[in-house]
Amino acid sequence: MNIKVPQDHPRAESLRIRERLIENYIKGIVAQAGLIAHGRGEAFDYLLGEKTTKPALKAIKAAAAALLTAKKPVISVNGNTAALTAEDVVKLAEVTNAKIEVNLFYRSVEREIAIKKLLENAGASEVLGVGDAASARIPEISSERRRVDPRGILTADVVLVPLEDGDRTEALVKMGKRVIAIDLNPLSRTAQKALITIVDNVVRAMPKLVEVAEEMKMGGVDKCREVLTKFDNERNLAESIKIILQRLSKIVEKGEIINLGEKPF
Ligand code: PTJ
């Protein structure tokens, strides 16, 4: 059941995002578990202050640089990503010359087709990984995520994986691919195993990534390489965790624990 979110609700934006996911769950795009996964993401987003932090922006710049200098970049799309950021996926693919591939944990042809249609309605001209097109297998993964398109993820050098589970990130890294993750949980296996981790909500990270990639494209390849060389994912993840710690100690010190629900700190 959907509700109309009141404009003046203090958590209106967060509720609107939930409604979008529910709508897309009903349409068969988001998996049941996708709703649960979103809840985990929300919890971390709350702790991070529901904004793009400095370390997230640093990772976004490194991600843009990696995509722009890649020979075969691919954006992997699952149910939640399609529901929340289809337009930005298409824009990012255009700016970085990347391919778009549907890759699902809870795989079914019906979901693949529904996601493909959503992406096409958002302007995508080609969507890989649907049905028999996902004819290759990633070694070492037992989940349905192992099925990939030979024209896409299998032969890609850089893969962007928003909202991922750790297994595939690890396997893709073992295959020698540069993996960029978008994950609000800086402690997740995905976050820890990726080459570049953007600890931010996909709804903020994706449009920002498009904007930064457009800017960096003008700056040229050498500048991109410089950004990549300077980026240290481990240190950057530690910065995100530090932000959570600092924010928590601040409210404990100030005794502002009351009313947190209405006033995210
Ligand atoms: O569409 P499918 O079939 O591929 O299934 C997708 C889900 C998300 C169900 C599947 O990949 C899954 O089970 O993922 P996990 O293992 O729950 O991991 C999802 C991660 O994404 C968690 O670490 C969440 O914190 C994070 N997350 C959730 N919502 C967001 C997010 N990160 C960024 N932005 C979000 N909006």
Tab-separated table of C-alpha atoms and ligand atoms in Angstrom:
chain	number	residue	atom	x	y	z
A	1	MET	CA	0.000	0.000	0.000
A	2	ASN	CA	1.346	3.434	-0.947
A	3	ILE	CA	0.739	6.688	0.959
A	4	LYS	CA	0.998	10.319	-0.111
A	5	VAL	CA	3.872	11.766	1.919
A	6	PRO	CA	2.924	15.096	3.569
A	7	GLN	CA	5.244	17.898	2.303
A	8	ASP	CA	5.830	19.236	5.806
A	9	HIS	CA	6.762	15.894	7.354
A	10	PRO	CA	10.203	16.286	8.998
A	11	ARG	CA	11.405	13.103	7.273
A	12	ALA	CA	9.545	13.677	3.986
A	13	GLU	CA	12.496	12.954	1.670
A	14	SER	CA	13.348	9.718	3.434
A	15	LEU	CA	9.673	8.640	3.285
A	16	ARG	CA	9.453	9.507	-0.423
A	17	ILE	CA	12.433	7.255	-1.131
A	18	ARG	CA	10.739	4.428	0.778
A	19	GLU	CA	7.557	4.944	-1.241
A	20	ARG	CA	9.538	4.786	-4.485
A	21	LEU	CA	11.042	1.456	-3.410
A	22	ILE	CA	7.646	0.053	-2.400
A	23	GLU	CA	6.139	1.145	-5.730
A	24	ASN	CA	8.968	-0.565	-7.586
A	25	TYR	CA	8.661	-3.642	-5.411
A	26	ILE	CA	5.003	-3.879	-6.478
A	27	LYS	CA	6.099	-3.515	-10.125
A	28	GLY	CA	8.498	-6.455	-9.670
A	29	ILE	CA	11.685	-4.391	-9.956
A	30	VAL	CA	12.888	-4.359	-6.329
A	31	ALA	CA	13.400	-7.692	-4.526
A	32	GLN	CA	11.669	-8.261	-1.171
A	33	ALA	CA	15.097	-8.309	0.444
A	34	GLY	CA	15.832	-5.013	-1.304
A	35	LEU	CA	13.420	-3.312	1.107
A	36	ILE	CA	15.299	-4.797	4.059
A	37	ALA	CA	18.670	-3.833	2.555
A	38	HIS	CA	17.419	-0.265	2.230
A	39	GLY	CA	16.611	-0.210	5.948
A	40	ARG	CA	20.190	-1.138	6.771
A	41	GLY	CA	21.388	1.600	4.446
A	42	GLU	CA	19.055	4.147	6.088
A	43	ALA	CA	20.501	3.373	9.510
A	44	PHE	CA	24.033	4.135	8.324
A	45	ASP	CA	22.837	7.190	6.416
A	46	TYR	CA	21.318	8.508	9.629
A	47	LEU	CA	24.594	8.045	11.471
A	48	LEU	CA	26.510	9.773	8.665
A	49	GLY	CA	24.201	12.815	8.758
A	50	GLU	CA	22.298	12.110	5.508
A	51	LYS	CA	24.675	14.132	3.368
A	52	THR	CA	27.619	13.554	1.072
A	53	THR	CA	30.616	13.702	3.410
A	54	LYS	CA	34.139	14.833	2.495
A	55	PRO	CA	35.478	11.264	2.220
A	56	ALA	CA	32.472	10.351	0.047
A	57	LEU	CA	33.265	13.242	-2.287
A	58	LYS	CA	36.905	12.145	-2.434
A	59	ALA	CA	35.787	8.638	-3.417
A	60	ILE	CA	33.373	10.066	-5.999
A	61	LYS	CA	36.282	11.933	-7.648
A	62	ALA	CA	38.408	8.765	-7.658
A	63	ALA	CA	35.463	6.797	-9.078
A	64	ALA	CA	34.941	9.331	-11.860
A	65	ALA	CA	38.662	9.172	-12.648
A	66	ALA	CA	38.609	5.348	-12.757
A	67	LEU	CA	35.566	5.281	-15.052
A	68	LEU	CA	36.956	7.953	-17.384
A	69	THR	CA	40.334	6.211	-17.749
A	70	ALA	CA	38.848	2.725	-18.171
A	71	LYS	CA	38.977	0.828	-21.449
A	72	LYS	CA	35.727	-1.066	-20.795
A	73	PRO	CA	33.741	0.410	-17.920
A	74	VAL	CA	30.466	-1.258	-16.899
A	75	ILE	CA	27.721	-0.080	-14.537
A	76	SER	CA	26.084	-3.044	-12.811
A	77	VAL	CA	22.422	-2.434	-11.984
A	78	ASN	CA	20.248	-4.278	-9.444
A	79	GLY	CA	16.659	-3.696	-8.342
A	80	ASN	CA	17.242	-0.926	-5.773
A	81	THR	CA	19.648	0.969	-8.039
A	82	ALA	CA	17.197	0.868	-10.942
A	83	ALA	CA	14.312	2.023	-8.747
A	84	LEU	CA	16.238	4.896	-7.180
A	85	THR	CA	18.635	6.162	-9.846
A	86	ALA	CA	17.770	4.892	-13.352
A	87	GLU	CA	18.176	8.351	-14.981
A	88	ASP	CA	21.571	8.921	-13.417
A	89	VAL	CA	22.759	5.447	-14.413
A	90	VAL	CA	21.970	6.353	-18.021
A	91	LYS	CA	23.622	9.797	-17.740
A	92	LEU	CA	26.749	8.325	-16.145
A	93	ALA	CA	26.988	5.686	-18.874
A	94	GLU	CA	26.828	8.447	-21.495
A	95	VAL	CA	29.464	10.655	-19.850
A	96	THR	CA	31.923	7.832	-19.167
A	97	ASN	CA	31.148	5.707	-22.221
A	98	ALA	CA	30.201	2.806	-19.967
A	99	LYS	CA	27.940	-0.138	-20.683
A	100	ILE	CA	24.926	-0.870	-18.486
A	101	GLU	CA	24.363	-4.445	-17.296
A	102	VAL	CA	21.550	-5.877	-15.169
A	103	ASN	CA	22.969	-8.167	-12.491
A	104	LEU	CA	20.716	-9.521	-9.766
A	105	PHE	CA	21.156	-11.485	-6.587
A	106	TYR	CA	17.501	-12.590	-6.673
A	107	ARG	CA	17.497	-13.346	-10.353
A	108	SER	CA	14.427	-13.964	-12.490
A	109	VAL	CA	13.888	-13.218	-16.166
A	110	GLU	CA	10.758	-11.214	-15.290
A	111	ARG	CA	12.743	-8.916	-12.984
A	112	GLU	CA	15.567	-8.571	-15.528
A	113	ILE	CA	13.099	-7.525	-18.225
A	114	ALA	CA	11.279	-5.090	-15.906
A	115	ILE	CA	14.597	-3.451	-14.954
A	116	LYS	CA	15.689	-3.301	-18.600
A	117	LYS	CA	12.419	-1.548	-19.501
A	118	LEU	CA	12.836	0.942	-16.664
A	119	LEU	CA	16.361	1.752	-17.865
A	120	GLU	CA	15.188	2.076	-21.460
A	121	ASN	CA	12.411	4.446	-20.361
A	122	ALA	CA	15.131	6.470	-18.645
A	123	GLY	CA	16.966	6.709	-21.996
A	124	ALA	CA	19.265	3.664	-22.148
A	125	SER	CA	19.909	2.477	-25.692
A	126	GLU	CA	21.490	-0.846	-24.712
A	127	VAL	CA	21.067	-2.959	-21.574
A	128	LEU	CA	23.246	-6.045	-21.173
A	129	GLY	CA	22.855	-9.118	-18.978
A	130	VAL	CA	19.197	-9.906	-19.642
A	131	GLY	CA	18.069	-13.542	-20.129
A	132	ASP	CA	20.384	-15.690	-22.247
A	133	ALA	CA	22.691	-12.708	-22.812
A	134	ALA	CA	24.154	-13.429	-19.353
A	135	SER	CA	25.782	-16.561	-20.724
A	136	ALA	CA	29.147	-16.353	-18.924
A	137	ARG	CA	29.926	-17.296	-15.315
A	138	ILE	CA	32.148	-15.598	-12.766
A	139	PRO	CA	34.247	-18.274	-11.059
A	140	GLU	CA	33.956	-18.729	-7.271
A	141	ILE	CA	30.446	-17.323	-6.852
A	142	SER	CA	27.598	-19.657	-6.074
A	143	SER	CA	24.779	-17.069	-6.183
A	144	GLU	CA	22.882	-16.051	-9.304
A	145	ARG	CA	25.102	-12.967	-9.423
A	146	ARG	CA	27.704	-15.205	-11.095
A	147	ARG	CA	25.838	-14.992	-14.418
A	148	VAL	CA	27.276	-12.146	-16.475
A	149	ASP	CA	27.267	-10.870	-20.050
A	150	PRO	CA	30.438	-11.620	-22.080
A	151	ARG	CA	30.088	-8.149	-23.668
A	152	GLY	CA	29.846	-6.493	-20.255
A	153	ILE	CA	31.052	-7.437	-16.788
A	154	LEU	CA	33.017	-10.510	-17.948
A	155	THR	CA	35.382	-8.459	-20.098
A	156	ALA	CA	35.180	-5.123	-18.232
A	157	ASP	CA	38.233	-3.555	-16.609
A	158	VAL	CA	36.260	-1.237	-14.286
A	159	VAL	CA	32.898	-2.187	-12.748
A	160	LEU	CA	30.666	0.146	-10.727
A	161	VAL	CA	28.560	-1.862	-8.265
A	162	PRO	CA	25.993	0.154	-6.323
A	163	LEU	CA	24.370	-1.754	-3.408
A	164	GLU	CA	26.316	-4.948	-3.669
A	165	ASP	CA	26.878	-8.096	-1.684
A	166	GLY	CA	30.473	-8.835	-0.749
A	167	ASP	CA	30.950	-12.134	-2.618
A	168	ARG	CA	30.847	-10.711	-6.089
A	169	THR	CA	33.029	-7.722	-5.290
A	170	GLU	CA	35.674	-10.091	-3.979
A	171	ALA	CA	35.411	-12.357	-7.028
A	172	LEU	CA	35.571	-9.427	-9.469
A	173	VAL	CA	38.660	-8.075	-7.712
A	174	LYS	CA	40.263	-11.553	-7.936
A	175	MET	CA	39.565	-11.476	-11.686
A	176	GLY	CA	41.711	-8.336	-11.862
A	177	LYS	CA	38.870	-5.844	-12.245
A	178	ARG	CA	38.797	-2.458	-10.585
A	179	VAL	CA	35.618	-2.398	-8.525
A	180	ILE	CA	33.899	0.805	-7.444
A	181	ALA	CA	31.249	0.283	-4.748
A	182	ILE	CA	28.524	2.580	-3.470
A	183	ASP	CA	27.603	1.376	0.015
A	184	LEU	CA	26.391	3.312	3.038
A	185	ASN	CA	27.899	0.680	5.330
A	186	PRO	CA	31.634	1.384	5.589
A	187	LEU	CA	32.071	-1.904	7.495
A	188	SER	CA	30.566	-4.176	4.839
A	189	ARG	CA	32.683	-6.727	2.983
A	190	THR	CA	31.866	-4.921	-0.259
A	191	ALA	CA	33.128	-1.637	1.171
A	192	GLN	CA	36.306	-3.279	2.438
A	193	LYS	CA	37.068	-5.274	-0.721
A	194	ALA	CA	36.392	-2.645	-3.396
A	195	LEU	CA	39.196	-0.563	-4.882
A	196	ILE	CA	37.103	2.587	-4.424
A	197	THR	CA	34.193	2.770	-1.965
A	198	ILE	CA	31.728	5.639	-2.004
A	199	VAL	CA	30.119	5.634	1.448
A	200	ASP	CA	26.992	7.561	0.496
A	201	ASN	CA	23.362	7.049	-0.453
A	202	VAL	CA	22.970	6.112	-4.145
A	203	VAL	CA	20.333	8.838	-4.455
A	204	ARG	CA	22.996	11.478	-3.681
A	205	ALA	CA	26.126	9.676	-4.926
A	206	MET	CA	24.915	8.929	-8.454
A	207	PRO	CA	23.937	12.487	-9.509
A	208	LYS	CA	27.141	13.798	-7.894
A	209	LEU	CA	29.181	11.197	-9.769
A	210	VAL	CA	27.614	12.344	-13.052
A	211	GLU	CA	28.417	15.992	-12.254
A	212	VAL	CA	32.018	15.255	-11.203
A	213	ALA	CA	32.626	12.976	-14.217
A	214	GLU	CA	31.417	15.751	-16.550
A	215	GLU	CA	33.848	18.208	-14.929
A	216	MET	CA	36.786	15.790	-14.857
A	217	LYS	CA	36.275	14.811	-18.480
A	218	MET	CA	37.213	18.405	-19.375
A	219	GLY	CA	40.359	18.165	-17.219
A	220	GLY	CA	41.854	15.323	-19.269
A	221	VAL	CA	43.319	11.872	-18.632
A	222	ASP	CA	46.515	12.956	-16.830
A	223	LYS	CA	44.539	14.750	-14.144
A	224	CYS	CA	42.353	11.642	-13.706
A	225	ARG	CA	45.448	9.446	-13.268
A	226	GLU	CA	46.811	11.849	-10.670
A	227	VAL	CA	43.551	11.693	-8.664
A	228	LEU	CA	43.612	7.890	-8.807
A	229	THR	CA	47.226	7.592	-7.671
A	230	LYS	CA	46.580	9.777	-4.655
A	231	PHE	CA	43.438	7.889	-3.548
A	232	ASP	CA	43.754	5.466	-0.623
A	233	ASN	CA	40.532	3.508	-0.031
A	234	GLU	CA	41.511	2.123	3.373
A	235	ARG	CA	42.305	5.560	4.721
A	236	ASN	CA	39.174	7.030	3.180
A	237	LEU	CA	36.957	4.324	4.743
A	238	ALA	CA	38.546	5.033	8.117
A	239	GLU	CA	37.585	8.704	7.649
A	240	SER	CA	33.917	7.713	7.141
A	241	ILE	CA	33.957	5.556	10.281
A	242	LYS	CA	35.584	8.448	12.170
A	243	ILE	CA	32.724	10.751	11.111
A	244	ILE	CA	30.181	8.341	12.660
A	245	LEU	CA	32.238	8.100	15.864
A	246	GLN	CA	32.687	11.860	16.154
A	247	ARG	CA	29.007	12.551	15.588
A	248	LEU	CA	27.981	9.990	18.176
A	249	SER	CA	30.427	11.281	20.800
A	250	LYS	CA	29.224	14.831	20.147
A	251	ILE	CA	25.604	14.025	21.013
A	252	VAL	CA	26.591	11.937	24.009
A	253	GLU	CA	28.760	14.816	25.291
A	254	LYS	CA	26.072	17.420	24.698
A	255	GLY	CA	23.348	15.152	26.061
A	256	GLU	CA	21.280	15.722	22.908
A	257	ILE	CA	20.026	12.187	22.733
A	258	ILE	CA	16.348	13.225	23.011
A	259	ASN	CA	14.390	14.116	19.840
A	260	LEU	CA	16.859	12.486	17.493
A	261	GLY	CA	13.997	11.154	15.382
A	262	GLU	CA	12.870	14.636	14.443
A	263	LYS	CA	16.236	16.291	14.370
A	264	PRO	CA	18.937	14.212	12.702
A	265	PHE	CA	22.081	15.585	14.257
B	1	PTJ	O1	18.113	-6.558	-6.774
B	1	PTJ	P1	18.903	-7.750	-6.296
B	1	PTJ	O2	18.175	-9.047	-6.567
B	1	PTJ	O3	20.295	-7.793	-6.864
B	1	PTJ	O4	19.061	-7.655	-4.714
B	1	PTJ	C1	19.652	-6.522	-4.182
B	1	PTJ	C2	19.936	-6.612	-2.666
B	1	PTJ	C3	20.207	-5.198	-2.182
B	1	PTJ	C4	18.733	-7.171	-1.963
B	1	PTJ	C5	21.130	-7.535	-2.436
B	1	PTJ	O5	22.221	-7.048	-3.154
B	1	PTJ	C6	21.505	-7.634	-0.974
B	1	PTJ	O6	21.018	-8.489	-0.249
B	1	PTJ	O7	22.391	-6.731	-0.565
B	1	PTJ	P2	22.935	-6.621	0.953
B	1	PTJ	O8	23.902	-7.732	1.206
B	1	PTJ	O9	21.821	-6.428	1.898
B	1	PTJ	O10	23.779	-5.309	0.885
B	1	PTJ	C7	23.221	-4.089	0.531
B	1	PTJ	C8	24.150	-2.979	1.042
B	1	PTJ	O11	23.712	-1.782	0.463
B	1	PTJ	C9	24.126	-2.792	2.559
B	1	PTJ	O12	25.448	-2.688	3.056
B	1	PTJ	C10	23.380	-1.458	2.760
B	1	PTJ	O13	23.913	-0.711	3.826
B	1	PTJ	C11	23.642	-0.748	1.443
B	1	PTJ	N1	22.562	0.161	1.047
B	1	PTJ	C12	21.226	-0.007	1.152
B	1	PTJ	N2	20.554	1.029	0.633
B	1	PTJ	C13	21.492	1.896	0.140
B	1	PTJ	C14	22.784	1.329	0.402
B	1	PTJ	N3	23.912	1.939	0.038
B	1	PTJ	C15	23.791	3.117	-0.620
B	1	PTJ	N4	22.596	3.712	-0.897
B	1	PTJ	C16	21.430	3.128	-0.541
B	1	PTJ	N5	20.271	3.722	-0.833
